[in-house]
Coordinates of C-alpha atoms in Angstrom, one line a residue:
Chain A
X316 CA 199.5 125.2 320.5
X317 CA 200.2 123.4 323.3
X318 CA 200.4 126.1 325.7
X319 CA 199.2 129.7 326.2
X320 CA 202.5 131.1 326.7
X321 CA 203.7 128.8 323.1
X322 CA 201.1 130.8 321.5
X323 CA 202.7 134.5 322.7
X324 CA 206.0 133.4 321.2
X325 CA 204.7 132.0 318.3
X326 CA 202.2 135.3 317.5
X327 CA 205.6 137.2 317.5
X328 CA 207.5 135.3 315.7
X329 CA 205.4 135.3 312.8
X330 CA 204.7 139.3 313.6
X331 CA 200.8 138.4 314.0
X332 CA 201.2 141.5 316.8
X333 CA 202.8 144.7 316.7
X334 CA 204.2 144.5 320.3
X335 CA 201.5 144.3 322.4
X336 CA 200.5 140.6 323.7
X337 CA 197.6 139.1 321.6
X338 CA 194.7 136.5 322.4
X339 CA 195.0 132.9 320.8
X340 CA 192.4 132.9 317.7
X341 CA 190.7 130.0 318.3
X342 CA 188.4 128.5 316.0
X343 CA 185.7 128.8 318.7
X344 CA 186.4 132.4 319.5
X345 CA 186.3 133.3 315.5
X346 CA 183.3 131.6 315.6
X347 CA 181.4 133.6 318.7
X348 CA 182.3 136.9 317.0
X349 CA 180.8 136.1 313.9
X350 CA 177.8 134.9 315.4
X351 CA 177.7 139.0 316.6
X352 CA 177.2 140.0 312.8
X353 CA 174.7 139.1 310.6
X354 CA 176.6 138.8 307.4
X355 CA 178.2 135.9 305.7
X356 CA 181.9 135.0 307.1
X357 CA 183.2 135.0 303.3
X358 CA 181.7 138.6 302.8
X359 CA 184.7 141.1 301.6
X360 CA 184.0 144.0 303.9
X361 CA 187.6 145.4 301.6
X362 CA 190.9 145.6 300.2
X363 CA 193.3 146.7 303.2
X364 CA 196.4 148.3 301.8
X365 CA 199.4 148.5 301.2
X366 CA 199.6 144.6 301.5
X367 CA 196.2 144.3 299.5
X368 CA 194.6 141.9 302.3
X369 CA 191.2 141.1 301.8
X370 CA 189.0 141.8 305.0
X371 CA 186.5 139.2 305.3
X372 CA 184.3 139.5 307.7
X373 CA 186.0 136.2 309.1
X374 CA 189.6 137.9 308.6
X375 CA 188.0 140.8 310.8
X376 CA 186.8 138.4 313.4
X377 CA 190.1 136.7 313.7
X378 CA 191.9 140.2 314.5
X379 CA 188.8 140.9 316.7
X380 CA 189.5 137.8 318.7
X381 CA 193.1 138.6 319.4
X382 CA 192.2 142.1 320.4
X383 CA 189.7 140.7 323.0
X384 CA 186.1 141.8 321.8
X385 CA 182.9 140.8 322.9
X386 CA 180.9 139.6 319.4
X387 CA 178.8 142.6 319.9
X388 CA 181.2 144.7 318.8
X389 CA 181.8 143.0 315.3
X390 CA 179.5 145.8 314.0
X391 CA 180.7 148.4 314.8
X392 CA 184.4 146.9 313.6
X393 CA 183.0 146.2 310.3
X394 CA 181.8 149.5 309.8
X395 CA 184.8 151.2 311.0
X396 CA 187.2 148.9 308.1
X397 CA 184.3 149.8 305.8
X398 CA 185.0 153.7 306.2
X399 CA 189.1 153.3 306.6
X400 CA 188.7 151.6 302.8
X401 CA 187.0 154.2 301.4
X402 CA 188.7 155.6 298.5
X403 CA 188.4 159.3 300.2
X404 CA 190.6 158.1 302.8
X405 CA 193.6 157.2 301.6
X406 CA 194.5 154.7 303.6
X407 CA 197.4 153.3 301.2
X408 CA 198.8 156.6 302.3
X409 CA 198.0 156.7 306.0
X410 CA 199.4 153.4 306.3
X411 CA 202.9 154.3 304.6
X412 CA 203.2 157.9 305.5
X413 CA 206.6 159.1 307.4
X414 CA 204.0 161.4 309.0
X415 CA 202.7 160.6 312.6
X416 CA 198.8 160.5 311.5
X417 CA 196.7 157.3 312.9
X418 CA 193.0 156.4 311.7
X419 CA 190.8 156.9 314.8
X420 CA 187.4 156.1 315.3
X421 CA 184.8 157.9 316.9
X422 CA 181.8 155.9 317.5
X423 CA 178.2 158.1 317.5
X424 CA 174.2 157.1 318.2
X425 CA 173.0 154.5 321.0
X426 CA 175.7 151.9 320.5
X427 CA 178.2 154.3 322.6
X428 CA 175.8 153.6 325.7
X429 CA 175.0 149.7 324.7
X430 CA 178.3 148.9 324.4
X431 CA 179.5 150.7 327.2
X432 CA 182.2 153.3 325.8
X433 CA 183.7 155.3 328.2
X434 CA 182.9 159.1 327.0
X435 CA 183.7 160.6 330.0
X436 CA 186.6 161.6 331.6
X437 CA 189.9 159.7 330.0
X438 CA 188.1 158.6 327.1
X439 CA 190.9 158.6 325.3
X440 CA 192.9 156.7 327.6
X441 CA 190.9 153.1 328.4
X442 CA 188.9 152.6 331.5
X443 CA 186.4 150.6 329.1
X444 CA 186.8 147.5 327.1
X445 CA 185.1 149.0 324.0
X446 CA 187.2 151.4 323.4
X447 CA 190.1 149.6 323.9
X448 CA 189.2 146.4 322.3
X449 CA 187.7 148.0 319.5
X450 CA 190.4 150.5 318.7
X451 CA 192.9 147.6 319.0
X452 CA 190.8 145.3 316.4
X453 CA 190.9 147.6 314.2
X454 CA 194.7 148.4 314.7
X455 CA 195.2 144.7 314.3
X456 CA 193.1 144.2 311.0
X457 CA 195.2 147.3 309.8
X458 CA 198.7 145.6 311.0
X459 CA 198.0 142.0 309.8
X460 CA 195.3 142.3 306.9
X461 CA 197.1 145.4 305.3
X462 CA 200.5 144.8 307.0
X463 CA 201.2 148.4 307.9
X464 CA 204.6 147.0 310.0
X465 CA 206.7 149.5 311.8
X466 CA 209.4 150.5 309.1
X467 CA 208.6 149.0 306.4
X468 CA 206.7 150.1 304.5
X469 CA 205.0 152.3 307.4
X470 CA 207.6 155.2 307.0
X471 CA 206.2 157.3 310.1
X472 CA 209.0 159.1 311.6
X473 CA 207.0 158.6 315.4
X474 CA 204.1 157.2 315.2
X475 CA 202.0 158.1 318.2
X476 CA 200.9 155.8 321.0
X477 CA 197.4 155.8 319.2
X478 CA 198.5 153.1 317.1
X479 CA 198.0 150.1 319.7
X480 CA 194.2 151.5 319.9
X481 CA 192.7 154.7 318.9
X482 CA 188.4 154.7 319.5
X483 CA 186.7 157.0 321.4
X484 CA 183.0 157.4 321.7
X485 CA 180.5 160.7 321.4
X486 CA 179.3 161.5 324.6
X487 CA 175.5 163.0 322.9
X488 CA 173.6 164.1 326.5
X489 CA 176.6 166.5 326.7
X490 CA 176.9 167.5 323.8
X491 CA 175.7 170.9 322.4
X492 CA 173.4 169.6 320.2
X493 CA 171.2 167.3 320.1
X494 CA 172.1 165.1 317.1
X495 CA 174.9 162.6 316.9
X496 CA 178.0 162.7 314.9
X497 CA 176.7 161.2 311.9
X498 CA 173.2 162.8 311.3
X499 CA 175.1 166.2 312.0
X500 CA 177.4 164.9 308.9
X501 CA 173.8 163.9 307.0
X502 CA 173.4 160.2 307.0
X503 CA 171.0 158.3 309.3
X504 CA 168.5 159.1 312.2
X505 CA 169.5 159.6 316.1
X506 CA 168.3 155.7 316.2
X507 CA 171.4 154.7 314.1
X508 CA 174.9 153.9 315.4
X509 CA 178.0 155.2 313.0
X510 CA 181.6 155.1 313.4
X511 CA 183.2 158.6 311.8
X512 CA 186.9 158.0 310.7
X513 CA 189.8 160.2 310.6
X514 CA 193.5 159.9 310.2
X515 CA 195.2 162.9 312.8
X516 CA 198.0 163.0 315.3
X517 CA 197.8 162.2 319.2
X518 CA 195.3 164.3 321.4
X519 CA 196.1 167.6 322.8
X520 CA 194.7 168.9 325.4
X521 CA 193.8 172.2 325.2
X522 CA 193.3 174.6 328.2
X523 CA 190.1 176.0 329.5
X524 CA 188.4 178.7 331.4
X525 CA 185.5 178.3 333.9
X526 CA 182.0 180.4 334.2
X527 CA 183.9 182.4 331.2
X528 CA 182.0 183.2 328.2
X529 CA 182.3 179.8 325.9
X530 CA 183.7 182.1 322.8
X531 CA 186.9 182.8 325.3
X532 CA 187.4 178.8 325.1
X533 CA 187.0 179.2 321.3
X534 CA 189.3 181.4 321.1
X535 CA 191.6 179.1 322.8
X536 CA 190.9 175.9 321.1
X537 CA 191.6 178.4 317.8
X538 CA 195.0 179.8 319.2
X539 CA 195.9 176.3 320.1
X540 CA 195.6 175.4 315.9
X541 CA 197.1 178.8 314.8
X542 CA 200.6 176.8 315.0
X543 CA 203.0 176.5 312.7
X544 CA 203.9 172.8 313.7
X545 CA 201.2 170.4 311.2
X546 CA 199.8 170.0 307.9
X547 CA 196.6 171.7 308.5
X548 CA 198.5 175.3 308.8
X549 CA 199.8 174.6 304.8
X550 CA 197.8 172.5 302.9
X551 CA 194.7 172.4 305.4
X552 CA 192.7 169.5 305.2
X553 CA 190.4 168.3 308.0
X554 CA 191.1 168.8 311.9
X555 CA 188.8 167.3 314.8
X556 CA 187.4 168.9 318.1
X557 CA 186.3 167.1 321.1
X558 CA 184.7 169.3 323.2
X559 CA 184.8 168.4 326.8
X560 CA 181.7 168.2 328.7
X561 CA 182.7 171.9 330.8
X562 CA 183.2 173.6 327.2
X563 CA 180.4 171.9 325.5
X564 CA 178.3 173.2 328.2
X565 CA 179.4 176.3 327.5
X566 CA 178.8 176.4 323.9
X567 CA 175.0 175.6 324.6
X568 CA 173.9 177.7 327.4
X569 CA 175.7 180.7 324.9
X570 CA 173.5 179.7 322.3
X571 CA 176.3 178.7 319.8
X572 CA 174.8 176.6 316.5
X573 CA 176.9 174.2 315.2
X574 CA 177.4 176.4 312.0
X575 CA 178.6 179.5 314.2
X576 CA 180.9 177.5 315.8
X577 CA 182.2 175.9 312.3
X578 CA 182.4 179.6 311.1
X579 CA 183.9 181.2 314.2
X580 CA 187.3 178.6 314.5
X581 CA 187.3 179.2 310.3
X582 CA 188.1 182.6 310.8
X583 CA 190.0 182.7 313.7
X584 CA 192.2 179.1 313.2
X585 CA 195.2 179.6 311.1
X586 CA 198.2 181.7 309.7
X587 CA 198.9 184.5 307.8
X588 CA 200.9 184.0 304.9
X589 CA 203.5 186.1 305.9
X590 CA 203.9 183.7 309.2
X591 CA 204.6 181.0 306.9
X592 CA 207.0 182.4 305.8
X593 CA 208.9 181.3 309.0
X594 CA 208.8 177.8 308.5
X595 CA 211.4 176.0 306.9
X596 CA 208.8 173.4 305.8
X597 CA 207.0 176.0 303.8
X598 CA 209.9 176.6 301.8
X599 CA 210.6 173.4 301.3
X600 CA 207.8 172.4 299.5
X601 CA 205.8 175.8 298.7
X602 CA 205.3 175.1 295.3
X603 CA 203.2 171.9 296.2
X604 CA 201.7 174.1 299.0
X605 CA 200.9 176.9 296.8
X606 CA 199.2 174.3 294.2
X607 CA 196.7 173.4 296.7
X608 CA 195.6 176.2 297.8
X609 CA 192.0 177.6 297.1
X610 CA 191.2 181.0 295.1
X611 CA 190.2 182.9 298.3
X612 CA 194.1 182.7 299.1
X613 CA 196.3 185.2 297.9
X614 CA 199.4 183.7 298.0
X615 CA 201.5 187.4 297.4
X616 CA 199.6 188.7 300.2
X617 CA 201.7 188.7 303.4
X618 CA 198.7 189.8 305.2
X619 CA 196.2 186.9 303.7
X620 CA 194.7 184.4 306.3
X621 CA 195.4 181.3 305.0
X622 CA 192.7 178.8 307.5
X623 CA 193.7 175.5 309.1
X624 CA 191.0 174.4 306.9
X625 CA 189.7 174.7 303.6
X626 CA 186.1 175.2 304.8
X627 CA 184.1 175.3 308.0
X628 CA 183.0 172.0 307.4
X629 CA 186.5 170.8 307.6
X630 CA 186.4 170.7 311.5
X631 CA 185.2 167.9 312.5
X632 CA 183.3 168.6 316.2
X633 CA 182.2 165.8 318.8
X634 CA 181.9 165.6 322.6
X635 CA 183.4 164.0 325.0
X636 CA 185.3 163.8 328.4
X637 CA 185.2 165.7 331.7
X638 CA 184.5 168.8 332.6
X639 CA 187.8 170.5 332.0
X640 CA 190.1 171.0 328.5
X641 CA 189.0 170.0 325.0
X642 CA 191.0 167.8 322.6
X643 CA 192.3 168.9 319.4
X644 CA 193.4 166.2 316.8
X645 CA 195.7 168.0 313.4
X646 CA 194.5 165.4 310.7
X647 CA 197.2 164.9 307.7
X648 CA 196.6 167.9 306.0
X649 CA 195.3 167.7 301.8
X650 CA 197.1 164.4 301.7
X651 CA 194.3 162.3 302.9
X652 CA 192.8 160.8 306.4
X653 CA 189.6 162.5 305.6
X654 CA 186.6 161.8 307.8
X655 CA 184.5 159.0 306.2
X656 CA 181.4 158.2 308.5
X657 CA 179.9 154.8 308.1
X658 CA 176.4 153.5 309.6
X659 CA 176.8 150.4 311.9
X660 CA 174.6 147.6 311.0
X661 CA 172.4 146.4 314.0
X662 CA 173.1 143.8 316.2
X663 CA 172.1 140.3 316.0
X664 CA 169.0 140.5 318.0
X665 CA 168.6 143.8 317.8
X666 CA 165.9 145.7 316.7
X667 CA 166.7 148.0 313.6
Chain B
X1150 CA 186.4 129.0 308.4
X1151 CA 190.6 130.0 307.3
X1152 CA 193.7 127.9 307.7
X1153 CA 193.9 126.6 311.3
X1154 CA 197.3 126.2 312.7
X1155 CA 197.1 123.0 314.2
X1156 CA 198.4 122.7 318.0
X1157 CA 199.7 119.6 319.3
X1158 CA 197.6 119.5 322.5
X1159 CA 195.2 122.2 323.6
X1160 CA 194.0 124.4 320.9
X1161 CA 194.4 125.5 317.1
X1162 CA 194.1 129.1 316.3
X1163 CA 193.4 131.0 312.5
X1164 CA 195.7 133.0 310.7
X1165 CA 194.9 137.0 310.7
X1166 CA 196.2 137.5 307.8
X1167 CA 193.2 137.2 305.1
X1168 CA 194.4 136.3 301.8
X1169 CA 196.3 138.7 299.4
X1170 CA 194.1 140.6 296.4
X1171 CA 196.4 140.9 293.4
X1172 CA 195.8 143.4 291.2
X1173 CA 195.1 142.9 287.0
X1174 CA 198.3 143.7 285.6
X1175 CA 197.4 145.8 282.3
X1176 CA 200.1 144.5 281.3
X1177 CA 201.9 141.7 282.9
X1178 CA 206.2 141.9 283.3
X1179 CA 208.3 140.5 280.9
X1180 CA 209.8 136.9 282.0
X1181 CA 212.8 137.7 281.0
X1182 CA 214.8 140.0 282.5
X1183 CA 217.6 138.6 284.2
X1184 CA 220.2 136.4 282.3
X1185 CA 219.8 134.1 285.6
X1186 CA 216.3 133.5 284.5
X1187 CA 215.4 134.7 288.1
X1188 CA 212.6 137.3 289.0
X1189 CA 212.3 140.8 286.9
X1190 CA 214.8 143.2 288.5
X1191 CA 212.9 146.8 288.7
X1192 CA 215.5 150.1 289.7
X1193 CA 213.4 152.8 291.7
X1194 CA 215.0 156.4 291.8
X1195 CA 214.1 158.1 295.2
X1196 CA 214.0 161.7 293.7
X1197 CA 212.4 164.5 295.9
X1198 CA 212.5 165.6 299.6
X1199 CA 209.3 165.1 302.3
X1200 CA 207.1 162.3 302.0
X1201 CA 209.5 160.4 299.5
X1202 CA 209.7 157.6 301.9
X1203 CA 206.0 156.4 301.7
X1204 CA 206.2 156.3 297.9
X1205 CA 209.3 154.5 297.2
X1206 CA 208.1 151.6 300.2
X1207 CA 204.8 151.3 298.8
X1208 CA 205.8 151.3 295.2
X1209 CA 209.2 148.3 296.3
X1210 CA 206.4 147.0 298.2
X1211 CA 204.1 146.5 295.4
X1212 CA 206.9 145.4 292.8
X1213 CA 208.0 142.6 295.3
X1214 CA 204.8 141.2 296.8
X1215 CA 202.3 141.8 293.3
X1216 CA 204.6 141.9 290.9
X1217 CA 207.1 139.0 291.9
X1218 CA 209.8 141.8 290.9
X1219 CA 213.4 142.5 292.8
X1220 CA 213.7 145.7 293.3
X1221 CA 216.7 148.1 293.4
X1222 CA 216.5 151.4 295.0
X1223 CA 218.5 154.4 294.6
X1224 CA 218.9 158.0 296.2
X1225 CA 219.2 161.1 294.1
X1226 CA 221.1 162.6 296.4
X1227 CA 223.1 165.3 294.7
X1228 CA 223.7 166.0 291.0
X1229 CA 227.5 165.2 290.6
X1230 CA 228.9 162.6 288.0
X1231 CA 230.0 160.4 290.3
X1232 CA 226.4 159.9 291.6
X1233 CA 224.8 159.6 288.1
X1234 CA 227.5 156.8 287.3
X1235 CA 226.8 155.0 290.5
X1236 CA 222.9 154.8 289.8
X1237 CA 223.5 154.2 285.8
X1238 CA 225.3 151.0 287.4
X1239 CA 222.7 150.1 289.7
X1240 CA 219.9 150.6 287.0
X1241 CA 221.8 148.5 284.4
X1242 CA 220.2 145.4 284.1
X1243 CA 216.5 146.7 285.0
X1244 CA 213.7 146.0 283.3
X1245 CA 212.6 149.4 283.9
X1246 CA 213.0 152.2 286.3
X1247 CA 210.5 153.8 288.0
X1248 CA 211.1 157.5 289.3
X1249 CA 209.3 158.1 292.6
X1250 CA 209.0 162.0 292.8
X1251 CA 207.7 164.1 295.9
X1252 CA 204.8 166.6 295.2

């Protein structure tokens, strides 16, 4: 390339970006992002569908240097492609699907302070290089390494603006209890760093109450999945929570567990089956529906709670934000997108 | 380190792309197929309602970058004669046809 501006053009022309401006690969900058990693460049972190890409961790550090990371990160990347491959995912799927889901990553244990995530308020929408960089490597490994292109064969019928860059971080002091993401999903110790993945739709932002008993902003958070309007109401699946720092508060001066909150939202999130019965999309494909549905549904019931779920440990529940409303992602019902946690590796340098 | 694109003056960057895994065919396509002698020609019948989509452009997908195959796609979009003739003629010279159905 003979010039910086020659490299834009030519980074579209051969669709190396899905819109957004990229930075020039170099050779050298490949080179200081593996130098963040301690495995060998050649090393197949995975098969990234539905182009069948191999992810090297070189291949990895290529899409990480156009997205602008710092070689520390390369860890937490490589993890994050380790999880999004796993067969539980689906990612064929969550690449091609004509529904809007994106894979986000949510980053847990001491790296979220090392690498300086922003978990507080607008975590979801930049104010750190982490999660921006890092949610945009990944978006790029996912674009160029599995070619998920816009149209074809990615069907989605929107999209949603988390597929530029889609990584948050777990904001643990605020939290309502004291273990990260991961060791609350059983793998590692509160010294490890994970990345937790899940395919859902774009935030929503769910409102709160102040000095008000925290099972009143359960309730809401609940009401606000009782719709009609995503997978999770008909064939359930997984759904995430980020509690915001007001509401997480909340939940631990009340004295919520982690299992009573799980268990509260699984009996109060969701539909009857008789309110199905409204929606043209049950109709449409009730059989399918029906199929997937567990024994403790009574599909001839009008009256049977059907949850947004298929059991309390569906909800997938992390921290972040300010002091106001909590997030709610609907994940891709039974299709797929199901959270896949994934330890980071340390550092190079790091103590581990 | 991967295939540099070479610049004429200030710098060379590497491709993102990473290079394609392709899958052991159980058993591989015919190489004959077309009286042109030219690529396998697969039909692919689009027959179901939601979700449809990410099936049949995976599965043309697949077919035309794995399988070196050209792929012809149809709608099922209503049960009349007329339809069934159009997609008998589309389907004609296929190796195979391959019905995507919904779930």
């Amino acid at each position: 390339m003979a010039s910086l501006d020659e490299w834009i053009e030519f980074s579209y022309e051969h669709a190396w970006t899905d819109g957004l401006p990229v930075l020039p690969p170099t050779p050298e900058a490949v080179r200081r992002l593996l130098d963040g990693v301690d495995l060998p460049s050649d090393r197949v972190v995975g098969v990234v569908p539905p182009r069948g890409g191999v992810a090297t961790v070189e291949a990895i550090a290529v899409n990480a240097a156009m997205a602008g990371c710092l070689p520390e990160y390369m860890p937490v990347i490589v993890a994050a492609i380790e999880a999004l491959v796993d067969e539980r995912f689906n990612l064929h799927g969550v690449q091609c699907t004509a529904h809007a889901v994106q894979p986000l990553v949510i980053v847990s244990g001491p790296a979220v302070e090392r690498l300086g995530f922003n978990v507080g308020p607008g975590y979801f929408g930049g104010g750190s290089r982490a999660n921006a960089t890092i949610g945009r490597a990944v978006r790029l490994v996912l674009w160029n390494v599995g070619g998920g292109h816009t149209g074809n064969p990615d069907r989605s019928s929107s999209a949603h603006p988390g597929r530029y860059t889609f990584c948050i971080g777990e904001n643990l002091p605020a939290s309502p209890w004291p273990q990260p993401l991961h060791v609350r999903r059983g793998q590692g110790s509160t010294s490890d760093s994970a990345v937790t993945v899940i395919a859902c739709e774009a935030p929503r932002y769910v409102s709160y109450g102040a000095r008000c008993p925290a099972v009143q902003n359960l309730a809401n958070i609940a009401e606000a999945m009782s719709t009609l309007s995503h997978n999770n109401a008909y064939t359930q699946g997984e759904l995430l929570v980020v509690f915001s720092a007001g509401v997480a508060a909340g939940v631990k001066n009340d004295g919520w567990s982690e299992e009573a909150v799980r268990d509260y939202l699984f009996r109060s999130a969701g539909n009857t089956v008789g309110r199905l019965g409204l929606s043209p999309y049950f109709h449409k494909v009730r059989d399918s529906i029906l199929s997937q549905w567990p024994d403790y549904i009574d599909p001839d019931d009008p009256n049977c709670f059907v949850p947004v779920v298929r059991h309390p440990s569906g909800f997938v529940l992390t921290t972040a934000g300010g002091f106001a409303g909590s997030v709610i992602c609907s994940g891709w019902g039974a299709n797929g997108g199901l959270s896949v946690t994934r330890l980071v590796r340390p550092e190079v340098g790091e103590d581990g | 380190m991967g295939k540099c694109i070479e610049g004429s003056a200030m710098f060379s960057v590497v491709s993102p792309l990473g290079e394609i895994r392709r899958p052991r065919l159980r058993k591989p396509l015919p190489r004959r197929s077309r009286p042109d002698g030219g690529r396998p020609l697969v039909g692919l019948l689009e027959n179901g309602g939601g979700g449809i989509s990410l099936r049949t452009s995976s599965i043309q997908q697949l077919l035309e970058n794995m399988y070196g195959a050209d792929v012809v796609v149809q709608q099922k979009k209503n049960r009349s004669h007329e339809a069934g003739d159009t997609m008998l003629a589309a389907f004609s010279s296929c190796w195979a046809v391959i019905c995507a159905v919904a779930e």
